[in-house]
Short mmCIF file of C-alpha atoms and ligand atoms in Angstrom, two decimals:
data_model
loop_
_atom_site.label_atom_id
_atom_site.label_comp_id
_atom_site.label_asym_id
_atom_site.label_seq_id
_atom_site.Cartn_x
_atom_site.Cartn_y
_atom_site.Cartn_z
CA MET A 1 -7.93 20.60 7.90
CA TYR A 2 -7.74 18.42 10.97
CA ASP A 3 -6.47 21.32 13.01
CA VAL A 4 -10.03 21.79 14.14
CA ILE A 5 -8.76 19.58 16.99
CA ASP A 6 -7.50 22.19 19.45
CA LEU A 7 -5.64 20.51 22.29
CA ASP A 8 -5.49 23.85 24.14
CA ARG A 9 -9.20 23.51 24.69
CA VAL A 10 -8.89 20.17 26.48
CA ASP A 11 -9.51 20.71 30.21
CA LEU A 12 -7.16 18.21 31.86
CA GLY A 13 -8.63 19.11 35.26
CA MET A 14 -11.93 17.49 34.26
CA GLY A 15 -10.32 14.03 34.12
CA GLU A 16 -10.75 11.38 31.46
CA PRO A 17 -13.85 11.86 29.25
CA THR A 18 -15.94 8.75 28.55
CA ASP A 19 -16.84 9.56 24.92
CA GLU A 20 -14.64 9.06 21.86
CA PRO A 21 -12.84 10.81 20.26
CA GLN A 22 -12.81 13.28 23.21
CA LYS A 23 -11.09 10.69 25.35
CA GLN A 24 -8.27 10.47 22.80
CA TYR A 25 -7.99 14.28 22.63
CA TYR A 26 -7.53 14.21 26.42
CA TYR A 27 -4.66 11.71 26.09
CA MET A 28 -3.16 13.71 23.23
CA ALA A 29 -3.12 16.76 25.49
CA LEU A 30 -1.44 14.74 28.26
CA LEU A 31 1.09 13.35 25.79
CA ARG A 32 1.84 16.80 24.46
CA LYS A 33 2.77 17.94 27.95
CA LEU A 34 4.94 14.87 28.43
CA VAL A 35 6.71 15.41 25.10
CA GLU A 36 7.34 19.09 25.95
CA LYS A 37 8.83 18.07 29.28
CA LYS A 38 11.09 15.45 27.73
CA LYS A 39 12.24 17.87 25.05
CA ALA A 40 13.18 20.41 27.72
CA GLU A 41 15.05 17.76 29.74
CA LEU A 42 16.94 16.41 26.74
CA GLY A 43 17.50 19.80 25.12
CA ARG A 44 16.54 18.33 21.71
CA PRO A 45 13.45 17.30 19.76
CA LEU A 46 11.78 13.95 20.51
CA THR A 47 11.77 11.99 17.26
CA ALA A 48 9.31 9.39 15.98
CA CYS A 49 9.44 7.02 13.02
CA VAL A 50 6.47 5.15 11.53
CA VAL A 51 7.37 2.21 9.28
CA THR A 52 4.62 0.77 7.11
CA PHE A 53 4.47 -2.75 5.74
CA GLY A 54 1.75 -4.01 3.40
CA CYS A 55 -1.21 -2.49 1.66
CA GLN A 56 -2.90 0.88 1.11
CA MET A 57 -5.03 0.30 4.21
CA ASN A 58 -1.91 0.16 6.33
CA ALA A 59 -0.51 3.23 4.58
CA ARG A 60 -3.67 5.09 5.55
CA ASP A 61 -3.52 3.79 9.14
CA SER A 62 0.08 5.01 9.33
CA GLU A 63 -1.07 8.51 8.34
CA LYS A 64 -3.35 8.36 11.39
CA LEU A 65 -0.44 7.31 13.62
CA CYS A 66 1.68 10.14 12.20
CA GLY A 67 -1.19 12.58 12.75
CA ILE A 68 -1.31 11.76 16.45
CA LEU A 69 2.47 11.79 16.88
CA LYS A 70 2.83 15.16 15.18
CA LYS A 71 -0.11 16.61 17.08
CA THR A 72 1.51 15.66 20.37
CA GLY A 73 4.83 17.30 19.49
CA PHE A 74 7.03 14.52 18.12
CA THR A 75 9.34 15.41 15.24
CA MET A 76 8.80 12.87 12.46
CA THR A 77 11.79 11.16 10.87
CA GLU A 78 12.40 8.30 8.44
CA GLU A 79 15.39 7.28 10.52
CA GLU A 80 14.79 4.20 12.68
CA GLN A 81 17.26 5.38 15.32
CA ALA A 82 14.45 7.51 16.76
CA ASP A 83 13.00 7.98 20.24
CA PHE A 84 9.79 6.25 19.23
CA VAL A 85 9.57 3.67 16.44
CA ILE A 86 6.38 1.93 15.44
CA TYR A 87 6.08 -0.87 12.87
CA ASN A 88 2.65 -1.04 11.25
CA THR A 89 2.75 -4.66 10.16
CA CYS A 90 1.29 -6.93 7.48
CA THR A 91 0.73 -10.66 7.76
CA VAL A 92 -0.86 -11.56 4.44
CA ARG A 93 2.19 -13.66 3.54
CA ASP A 94 4.72 -15.16 5.92
CA ASN A 95 7.68 -13.26 4.44
CA ALA A 96 6.06 -10.03 5.68
CA ASN A 97 6.25 -11.41 9.25
CA GLN A 98 9.84 -12.55 8.82
CA LYS A 99 10.86 -9.08 7.65
CA VAL A 100 9.44 -7.57 10.83
CA TYR A 101 11.22 -10.04 13.12
CA GLY A 102 14.50 -9.34 11.34
CA ARG A 103 14.16 -5.60 11.68
CA LEU A 104 13.08 -5.83 15.32
CA GLY A 105 16.48 -7.35 16.07
CA VAL A 106 18.15 -4.25 14.63
CA LEU A 107 15.89 -1.98 16.69
CA ASN A 108 16.96 -3.77 19.84
CA GLY A 109 20.53 -2.70 19.09
CA TYR A 110 19.45 0.94 18.71
CA LYS A 111 17.44 0.73 21.90
CA LYS A 112 20.41 -0.37 23.93
CA LYS A 113 22.18 2.83 22.90
CA ASN A 114 19.22 5.17 23.51
CA PRO A 115 17.55 4.84 26.93
CA GLU A 116 14.72 7.12 25.74
CA MET A 117 13.76 4.79 22.93
CA LYS A 118 10.36 3.08 22.84
CA VAL A 119 9.39 0.44 20.28
CA ALA A 120 5.81 -0.36 19.24
CA LEU A 121 4.09 -2.81 16.92
CA CYS A 122 0.61 -2.62 15.45
CA GLY A 123 -1.29 -3.80 12.38
CA CYS A 124 -2.37 -7.18 11.07
CA MET A 125 0.47 -9.29 12.44
CA THR A 126 -0.31 -8.40 16.04
CA GLN A 127 -3.84 -9.83 15.69
CA GLU A 128 -2.32 -13.33 15.66
CA GLU A 129 -1.98 -15.03 19.02
CA SER A 130 1.17 -16.89 17.96
CA VAL A 131 2.84 -13.57 17.17
CA ILE A 132 2.06 -12.14 20.62
CA ALA A 133 3.50 -15.27 22.25
CA LYS A 134 6.66 -14.97 20.15
CA LEU A 135 7.07 -11.28 20.97
CA LYS A 136 6.74 -11.96 24.69
CA GLU A 137 9.20 -14.81 24.47
CA SER A 138 11.87 -13.47 22.13
CA TYR A 139 11.35 -9.70 21.82
CA PRO A 140 10.65 -8.51 25.37
CA PHE A 141 12.17 -5.10 24.64
CA VAL A 142 9.06 -4.13 22.63
CA ASP A 143 7.14 -1.57 24.73
CA LEU A 144 3.73 -1.45 23.09
CA VAL A 145 1.65 -3.83 20.98
CA PHE A 146 -1.85 -3.10 19.73
CA GLY A 147 -4.04 -4.41 16.95
CA THR A 148 -6.11 -3.28 13.99
CA HIS A 149 -9.35 -2.75 15.95
CA ASN A 150 -8.08 -0.30 18.54
CA LEU A 151 -5.75 1.88 16.50
CA TYR A 152 -7.96 4.83 17.39
CA ARG A 153 -6.74 4.41 21.00
CA PHE A 154 -3.10 5.00 20.02
CA ALA A 155 -2.77 8.26 21.99
CA GLU A 156 -4.07 6.62 25.15
CA LEU A 157 -1.90 3.52 24.72
CA LEU A 158 1.20 5.59 24.07
CA TRP A 159 0.54 7.63 27.19
CA ARG A 160 0.18 4.45 29.22
CA THR A 161 3.40 3.09 27.71
CA TYR A 162 5.27 6.14 28.98
CA GLN A 163 3.70 5.66 32.45
CA GLY A 164 4.56 2.00 32.88
CA LYS A 165 7.30 -0.55 32.46
CA GLY A 166 7.39 -3.76 30.43
CA MET A 167 5.39 -4.65 27.36
CA LEU A 168 1.87 -3.20 27.12
CA VAL A 169 -0.29 -5.45 24.95
CA GLU A 170 -3.82 -4.47 23.94
CA VAL A 171 -5.25 -6.49 21.08
CA TRP A 172 -9.00 -6.83 20.51
CA LYS A 173 -10.55 -9.78 18.70
CA GLU A 174 -13.28 -7.73 17.06
CA THR A 175 -14.99 -4.37 17.13
CA ASP A 176 -18.08 -2.78 15.66
CA ARG A 177 -16.78 0.70 16.39
CA ILE A 178 -15.55 3.30 13.94
CA VAL A 179 -14.16 6.40 15.65
CA GLU A 180 -14.16 9.50 13.45
CA ASP A 181 -12.28 12.81 13.67
CA LEU A 182 -8.81 11.79 14.74
CA PRO A 183 -5.82 13.72 13.42
CA VAL A 184 -4.26 12.53 10.15
CA ASP A 185 -0.95 13.56 8.64
CA ARG A 186 -1.06 12.87 4.91
CA LYS A 187 2.01 11.69 3.07
CA TYR A 188 0.96 13.65 -0.03
CA PRO A 189 -0.81 17.01 0.33
CA PHE A 190 -2.66 16.53 -2.98
CA LYS A 191 -3.90 12.92 -2.79
CA SER A 192 -5.32 10.77 -0.07
CA GLY A 193 -6.72 7.35 0.74
CA ILE A 194 -10.07 7.20 2.50
CA ASN A 195 -11.38 4.17 4.34
CA ILE A 196 -14.91 3.44 3.28
CA MET A 197 -15.10 0.07 4.99
CA PHE A 198 -13.08 -2.14 7.26
CA GLY A 199 -12.74 -5.93 7.42
CA CYS A 200 -13.78 -8.70 5.07
CA ASN A 201 -16.51 -11.37 5.09
CA ASN A 202 -15.33 -13.42 2.14
CA PHE A 203 -13.07 -15.96 3.78
CA CYS A 204 -11.08 -16.93 0.72
CA THR A 205 -9.52 -20.12 2.07
CA TYR A 206 -5.87 -18.94 1.76
CA CYS A 207 -6.41 -15.52 3.30
CA ILE A 208 -5.79 -14.38 6.84
CA VAL A 209 -7.36 -10.94 6.39
CA PRO A 210 -10.85 -11.83 7.69
CA TYR A 211 -9.21 -13.15 10.89
CA VAL A 212 -7.03 -10.11 11.51
CA ARG A 213 -9.23 -7.32 10.17
CA GLY A 214 -12.58 -8.70 11.38
CA ARG A 215 -16.04 -8.57 9.85
CA GLU A 216 -17.09 -6.04 7.24
CA ARG A 217 -18.10 -2.66 8.62
CA SER A 218 -18.96 0.25 6.32
CA ARG A 219 -18.49 3.87 7.30
CA SER A 220 -21.55 6.01 6.92
CA PRO A 221 -21.75 7.77 3.54
CA ARG A 222 -22.25 11.07 5.37
CA GLU A 223 -18.92 10.72 7.19
CA ILE A 224 -17.13 9.67 4.01
CA LEU A 225 -18.45 12.60 1.99
CA ARG A 226 -17.70 15.01 4.84
CA GLU A 227 -14.13 13.76 5.01
CA ILE A 228 -13.62 14.05 1.24
CA GLU A 229 -15.08 17.58 1.22
CA LYS A 230 -12.64 18.60 3.94
CA LEU A 231 -9.73 16.97 2.10
CA VAL A 232 -10.62 18.79 -1.12
CA ALA A 233 -10.82 22.09 0.78
CA ASP A 234 -7.33 21.24 2.03
CA GLY A 235 -5.91 20.82 -1.50
CA VAL A 236 -6.56 17.16 -2.31
CA VAL A 237 -7.37 16.53 -5.99
CA GLU A 238 -7.26 12.71 -6.07
CA ILE A 239 -8.75 10.27 -3.62
CA MET A 240 -8.63 6.51 -3.32
CA LEU A 241 -11.59 4.84 -1.63
CA LEU A 242 -10.24 1.94 0.40
CA GLY A 243 -11.77 -1.36 1.46
CA GLN A 244 -10.91 -5.06 1.23
CA ASN A 245 -13.96 -5.50 -0.95
CA VAL A 246 -15.43 -2.13 -1.90
CA ASN A 247 -18.14 -3.73 -4.02
CA SER A 248 -19.96 -4.92 -0.94
CA TYR A 249 -19.87 -1.43 0.59
CA GLY A 250 -23.02 -0.46 2.44
CA LYS A 251 -24.40 -3.95 2.98
CA ASN A 252 -24.32 -3.61 6.76
CA LEU A 253 -25.66 -0.06 6.80
CA GLU A 254 -29.25 0.71 7.74
CA ASP A 255 -29.81 3.09 4.86
CA GLY A 256 -28.31 0.48 2.49
CA ILE A 257 -26.47 2.69 -0.07
CA SER A 258 -24.48 0.72 -2.67
CA PHE A 259 -20.88 1.38 -3.70
CA ALA A 260 -22.04 2.63 -7.10
CA GLN A 261 -24.40 5.09 -5.40
CA LEU A 262 -21.62 6.25 -3.10
CA LEU A 263 -19.44 6.91 -6.15
CA ARG A 264 -22.18 9.02 -7.70
CA GLU A 265 -22.23 11.18 -4.57
CA VAL A 266 -18.44 11.46 -4.44
CA GLU A 267 -18.39 12.52 -8.09
CA LYS A 268 -20.54 15.55 -7.21
CA ILE A 269 -17.91 17.02 -4.89
CA GLU A 270 -16.65 20.15 -6.57
CA GLY A 271 -12.91 20.56 -6.85
CA LEU A 272 -12.25 16.83 -6.64
CA GLN A 273 -10.61 15.76 -9.90
CA ARG A 274 -9.84 12.07 -9.67
CA ILE A 275 -11.44 9.11 -7.90
CA ARG A 276 -9.81 5.70 -7.47
CA PHE A 277 -10.84 2.69 -5.44
CA MET A 278 -9.32 -0.57 -4.21
CA THR A 279 -10.12 -3.52 -4.08
CA SER A 280 -12.98 -5.01 -6.09
CA HIS A 281 -14.03 -8.62 -5.69
CA PRO A 282 -15.18 -9.97 -9.08
CA LYS A 283 -18.17 -11.77 -7.53
CA ASP A 284 -19.75 -8.49 -6.36
CA LEU A 285 -18.99 -6.19 -9.27
CA SER A 286 -22.35 -4.83 -10.40
CA ASP A 287 -23.55 -3.56 -13.76
CA GLU A 288 -24.48 -0.37 -11.96
CA LEU A 289 -20.82 0.13 -11.02
CA ILE A 290 -19.70 -0.36 -14.63
CA GLN A 291 -22.31 2.17 -15.70
CA VAL A 292 -21.20 4.71 -13.08
CA MET A 293 -17.58 4.29 -14.14
CA LYS A 294 -18.51 4.67 -17.78
CA GLU A 295 -20.43 7.90 -17.23
CA SER A 296 -18.00 9.40 -14.76
CA LYS A 297 -15.60 12.20 -15.61
CA LYS A 298 -13.62 11.68 -12.43
CA ILE A 299 -13.33 7.94 -11.82
CA CYS A 300 -9.94 6.84 -13.11
CA ARG A 301 -9.66 4.40 -15.99
CA HIS A 302 -8.28 1.62 -13.85
CA LEU A 303 -9.83 -1.41 -12.21
CA HIS A 304 -7.95 -3.83 -10.00
CA LEU A 305 -9.79 -7.13 -10.30
CA PRO A 306 -8.03 -9.94 -8.42
CA LEU A 307 -8.18 -13.21 -10.33
CA GLN A 308 -6.08 -15.36 -7.94
CA ALA A 309 -6.31 -18.44 -10.16
CA GLY A 310 -7.66 -19.52 -13.55
CA SER A 311 -8.60 -23.12 -12.83
CA ASN A 312 -12.18 -23.73 -11.73
CA LYS A 313 -11.05 -26.49 -9.39
CA ILE A 314 -8.65 -24.10 -7.63
CA LEU A 315 -11.09 -21.18 -7.63
CA LYS A 316 -13.61 -23.43 -5.90
CA ALA A 317 -11.06 -24.60 -3.33
CA MET A 318 -10.15 -20.97 -2.75
CA ASN A 319 -13.84 -20.12 -2.14
CA ARG A 320 -13.67 -17.29 -4.67
CA CYS A 321 -17.33 -17.79 -5.73
CA TYR A 322 -16.77 -17.36 -9.49
CA THR A 323 -15.61 -19.56 -12.35
CA LYS A 324 -12.97 -18.83 -14.95
CA GLU A 325 -15.76 -18.36 -17.51
CA GLN A 326 -17.62 -15.88 -15.28
CA TYR A 327 -14.45 -13.90 -14.68
CA LEU A 328 -13.64 -13.75 -18.39
CA ALA A 329 -17.20 -12.68 -19.21
CA LEU A 330 -16.96 -9.93 -16.60
CA ALA A 331 -13.62 -8.68 -17.93
CA GLU A 332 -15.02 -8.67 -21.45
CA LYS A 333 -18.10 -6.74 -20.38
CA ILE A 334 -15.96 -4.13 -18.61
CA ARG A 335 -13.71 -3.76 -21.66
CA ARG A 336 -16.72 -3.48 -23.95
CA GLU A 337 -18.32 -0.74 -21.87
CA ILE A 338 -15.10 1.13 -20.98
CA PRO A 339 -12.59 0.37 -23.76
CA ASP A 340 -9.81 2.58 -22.40
CA ILE A 341 -9.80 0.95 -18.96
CA ALA A 342 -6.64 -0.64 -17.56
CA LEU A 343 -7.23 -3.94 -15.79
CA THR A 344 -4.78 -5.16 -13.17
CA THR A 345 -4.91 -8.23 -10.99
CA ASP A 346 -3.50 -10.40 -8.19
CA ILE A 347 -2.47 -13.98 -8.86
CA ILE A 348 -1.44 -16.73 -6.45
CA VAL A 349 0.70 -19.63 -7.65
CA GLY A 350 1.11 -22.82 -5.65
CA PHE A 351 -2.23 -23.01 -3.82
CA PRO A 352 -2.78 -26.51 -2.32
CA GLY A 353 -3.60 -29.01 -5.03
CA GLU A 354 -2.60 -26.74 -7.93
CA THR A 355 -1.06 -28.72 -10.80
CA PRO A 356 0.91 -27.41 -13.80
CA GLU A 357 -2.33 -27.91 -15.83
CA ASP A 358 -4.16 -25.63 -13.39
CA VAL A 359 -1.45 -23.00 -13.79
CA GLN A 360 -1.97 -23.19 -17.56
CA GLU A 361 -5.56 -22.10 -16.94
CA THR A 362 -4.24 -19.03 -15.10
CA ILE A 363 -1.91 -18.28 -18.00
CA ASP A 364 -4.83 -18.66 -20.39
CA VAL A 365 -6.77 -15.98 -18.48
CA ILE A 366 -3.75 -13.64 -18.50
CA LYS A 367 -3.48 -14.02 -22.27
CA LYS A 368 -7.19 -13.47 -22.80
CA VAL A 369 -7.64 -10.51 -20.45
CA GLN A 370 -4.35 -8.76 -21.32
CA TYR A 371 -3.73 -7.12 -17.98
CA ASP A 372 -1.82 -3.85 -17.75
CA ASN A 373 -0.14 -5.22 -14.66
CA ALA A 374 -0.44 -8.20 -12.35
CA PHE A 375 0.93 -8.83 -8.89
CA THR A 376 2.00 -12.44 -8.72
CA PHE A 377 2.50 -14.18 -5.39
CA ILE A 378 3.70 -17.57 -4.30
CA TYR A 379 1.09 -19.13 -2.03
CA SER A 380 2.00 -18.72 1.62
CA LYS A 381 0.47 -21.00 4.23
CA ARG A 382 -1.29 -18.97 6.92
CA THR A 383 -2.04 -20.74 10.19
CA GLY A 384 -5.74 -20.84 11.01
CA THR A 385 -6.96 -20.54 7.42
CA PRO A 386 -8.78 -23.53 5.81
CA ALA A 387 -6.09 -23.89 3.12
CA ALA A 388 -3.43 -24.46 5.78
CA SER A 389 -4.88 -27.91 6.44
CA MET A 390 -5.12 -28.86 2.76
CA GLU A 391 -2.34 -30.85 1.12
CA GLN A 392 0.43 -28.39 0.27
CA VAL A 393 2.38 -28.26 -3.00
CA PRO A 394 6.12 -28.69 -2.33
CA GLU A 395 7.83 -25.33 -2.76
CA SER A 396 10.43 -26.75 -5.13
CA LEU A 397 7.65 -27.42 -7.64
CA VAL A 398 6.11 -23.97 -7.33
CA HIS A 399 9.02 -21.80 -8.51
CA GLU A 400 9.02 -23.06 -12.08
CA GLU A 401 5.29 -22.48 -12.41
CA PHE A 402 5.61 -19.06 -10.79
CA ASP A 403 8.26 -18.06 -13.34
CA LYS A 404 6.00 -19.12 -16.20
CA VAL A 405 3.18 -16.95 -14.89
CA LEU A 406 5.48 -13.99 -14.29
CA LYS A 407 6.91 -14.21 -17.79
CA CYS A 408 3.44 -14.27 -19.32
CA VAL A 409 2.37 -11.28 -17.20
CA GLN A 410 5.42 -9.28 -18.25
CA GLU A 411 5.00 -10.04 -21.94
CA THR A 412 1.32 -9.16 -22.10
CA ALA A 413 1.67 -6.06 -19.90
CA ARG A 414 4.52 -4.71 -22.01
CA SER A 415 2.45 -4.64 -25.19
CA ARG A 416 -0.68 -3.59 -23.36
CA VAL A 417 0.89 -0.58 -21.63
CA ALA A 418 2.56 0.53 -24.88
CA ARG A 419 -0.73 1.05 -26.69
CA TYR A 420 -0.83 4.76 -25.84
CA GLU A 421 2.63 5.61 -27.14
CA GLY A 422 2.54 8.96 -28.94
CA GLN A 423 -0.70 10.11 -27.29
CA VAL A 424 -1.22 13.02 -24.91
CA MET A 425 -2.72 12.21 -21.52
CA ASP A 426 -3.29 13.93 -18.21
CA ALA A 427 -0.97 12.96 -15.37
CA LEU A 428 -1.15 13.89 -11.72
CA VAL A 429 2.42 14.93 -10.90
CA GLU A 430 3.28 13.07 -7.70
CA GLU A 431 6.92 13.84 -7.07
CA ILE A 432 10.30 14.84 -8.33
CA ASN A 433 12.05 11.71 -9.53
CA GLU A 434 15.12 12.13 -7.34
CA GLY A 435 16.59 8.75 -8.31
CA SER A 436 17.09 9.47 -12.03
CA ASN A 437 17.38 13.24 -11.96
CA SER A 438 20.79 13.35 -13.57
CA GLU A 439 21.83 16.02 -16.08
CA GLU A 440 22.33 13.27 -18.61
CA ALA A 441 18.80 11.89 -18.21
CA LEU A 442 17.35 15.39 -18.45
CA LYS A 443 19.33 16.16 -21.60
CA ALA A 444 18.18 12.93 -23.21
CA LEU A 445 14.61 14.02 -22.55
CA ASP A 446 15.11 17.47 -24.03
CA ALA A 447 14.62 19.28 -20.73
CA ALA A 448 14.63 23.08 -20.67
CA PRO A 449 17.02 24.86 -18.28
CA GLY A 450 15.78 24.70 -14.68
CA GLU A 451 13.51 21.72 -15.30
CA VAL A 452 13.68 18.55 -13.22
CA LEU A 453 12.54 14.99 -13.86
CA LEU A 454 8.98 14.58 -12.58
CA THR A 455 6.92 11.45 -11.93
CA GLY A 456 3.27 11.54 -12.82
CA ARG A 457 0.44 9.01 -12.73
CA LEU A 458 -1.98 8.62 -15.62
CA SER A 459 -5.66 8.01 -15.03
CA ASN A 460 -5.05 4.36 -15.97
CA ASN A 461 -2.46 4.16 -13.17
CA THR A 462 0.58 3.94 -15.46
CA ILE A 463 3.56 6.03 -14.41
CA VAL A 464 5.18 8.60 -16.70
CA HIS A 465 8.51 10.38 -16.11
CA PHE A 466 8.96 13.72 -17.87
CA PRO A 467 10.90 16.96 -17.45
CA GLY A 468 9.06 19.97 -16.03
CA ASP A 469 9.02 22.64 -13.33
CA ALA A 470 9.27 21.39 -9.76
CA ASP A 471 6.18 23.40 -8.82
CA LEU A 472 4.03 21.13 -10.99
CA VAL A 473 4.05 18.57 -8.15
CA GLY A 474 0.46 18.14 -6.99
CA GLN A 475 -1.02 19.40 -10.25
CA ILE A 476 -2.49 17.70 -13.28
CA ALA A 477 -0.31 18.21 -16.36
CA TYR A 478 -0.74 17.12 -19.97
CA VAL A 479 2.04 14.88 -21.12
CA LYS A 480 2.91 13.39 -24.49
CA LEU A 481 3.84 9.73 -23.95
CA THR A 482 6.91 9.57 -26.12
CA GLN A 483 8.38 6.18 -25.22
CA CYS A 484 7.05 3.11 -23.41
CA LYS A 485 9.65 1.41 -21.22
CA GLY A 486 7.71 -1.71 -20.23
CA PHE A 487 5.59 -0.83 -17.22
CA TYR A 488 6.11 2.96 -17.48
CA TYR A 489 6.51 5.80 -19.98
CA LEU A 490 8.94 8.58 -20.69
CA GLY A 491 7.19 11.73 -21.81
CA LYS A 492 7.24 15.39 -22.66
CA ARG A 493 5.14 18.17 -21.19
CA TYR A 494 2.36 19.22 -23.52
CA ASN A 495 0.97 22.67 -22.95
CA GLU A 496 -2.39 22.32 -24.65
CA GLU A 497 -5.24 20.15 -23.40
CA LYS A 498 -5.15 16.59 -24.67
CA THR A 499 -6.08 16.08 -28.29
N1 LIG B 1 -0.47 -16.41 0.01
C1 LIG B 1 -0.12 -15.70 -1.09
N2 LIG B 1 -0.79 -14.60 -1.47
C2 LIG B 1 -1.84 -14.19 -0.74
N3 LIG B 1 -2.69 -13.16 -0.90
C3 LIG B 1 -3.57 -13.18 0.12
N4 LIG B 1 -3.32 -14.23 0.93
C4 LIG B 1 -2.25 -14.88 0.41
C5 LIG B 1 -1.52 -16.05 0.77
N5 LIG B 1 -1.85 -16.76 1.83
C6 LIG B 1 -2.62 -12.22 -2.01
C7 LIG B 1 -3.90 -12.25 -2.82
C8 LIG B 1 -4.53 -10.93 -2.49
C9 LIG B 1 -3.32 -10.06 -2.24
C10 LIG B 1 -3.57 -8.83 -1.48
O1 LIG B 1 -2.45 -10.91 -1.53
O2 LIG B 1 -3.57 -12.32 -4.18
O3 LIG B 1 -5.35 -10.42 -3.52
FE1 LIG B 2 -8.66 -11.94 1.64
FE2 LIG B 2 -10.52 -12.77 -0.10
FE3 LIG B 2 -11.13 -10.87 1.75
FE4 LIG B 2 -9.48 -10.28 -0.29
S1 LIG B 2 -11.66 -10.88 -0.47
S2 LIG B 2 -9.19 -9.77 1.88
S3 LIG B 2 -8.39 -12.21 -0.60
S4 LIG B 2 -10.59 -13.01 2.16
#
């Protein structure tokens, strides 16, 4: 689809255009020439590796990086001993940063062996001043560093990296710009994430996202719908609308369309079969959205509704803007209106001031809501956030509480997920399950000759593994859920529509 960008039509003789994205097309054309030249000199392809840390937003940004690298002639590889390696980083918890520093050390070793090699860093971590200082001090072999606001300038920055020496750092504090129509190389041909908004205005007191992703900016509904239409024409059947807080979509737009209204428009796109979205803040979840989900034939039966904590004292200190009672009432309303919906959540344990009694409140919510899955995190102190200057809970006290929460999550999820055992459901087949594709496993699942083990995703986001033809990948298949294995199912292909 994105091959409407024809680099042959870029007139390099005209010099650098002032408008975007034309300026980036110009640099892509320059880069393409440079890559061709290097390939001829080396007598081999020029390889590039994009490594993604963190969330769906980063995964989508990485597809944009891959799009530009492929367009300019790099050969993509998963191997980090490549000619160009870029880490798209996350900084939501400190362990994400530590992972990057550790792996950078390994890259330095590769770089010493390959004089062609260039190393780049982008994403949330690079928006922190302390990180830039540390890179300059201890990782001077890094060639390029840019942030979340100027990712669209990647082609230009990469070109400049190849022209100069030393570390090129370009990090912006903020932007109100959204540049459309850059190349994207999707990981899956049949499903795609789509940014509908960038940034966050909520300032939960533990969270660094508003500082590294900036203020909320919504993309225009016209651009979003145009992009989805193009994706569908290119074979995409499932989309995930992405934003830190999709429920406040449209608030900064002149024509003021709400997220629920946007969903109604997306639903109308012919050929699109499934719609997902991530993430919803409980404080902004409207009745209109519940109604749209209820009436929709395409919106998946899954809602990720981060709780973070169950104690009102902690919720207040976190600046979450809801109480335990309000959250429970909301979950109950959603369940009442859409009984087959799967609810999942994020939970933080060990926020400043949290006592074992507070953690019991979180456990109480888990028991009452009965989540299908919950991501449980130990609180991580992020410099610059309000919670960093609150009195911290010693880590030794947190682990025990964390284990209690995790155990409760696992127990409730196990029985919750199992409720569909024996039923037939539609699954989007995402891939061949290479890991467990043994003859033995296939035999145990009654596979026919020539079948392989496939991995599909149900509308409610649960995974099912079942034997089938490899060419089912990318299609929606009906599967009988024969056995629940905790968080996932084993199943059998069912050739009729669901009963
Ligand atoms: N420490 C631990 N977890 C965090 N999250 C965000 N910030 C922090 C932090 N400082 C979690 C929240 C959020 C998820 C994406 O990451 O639960 O919903
Ligand atoms: Fe962070 Fe809260 Fe914004 Fe989510 S809503 S990104 S937790 S500040």
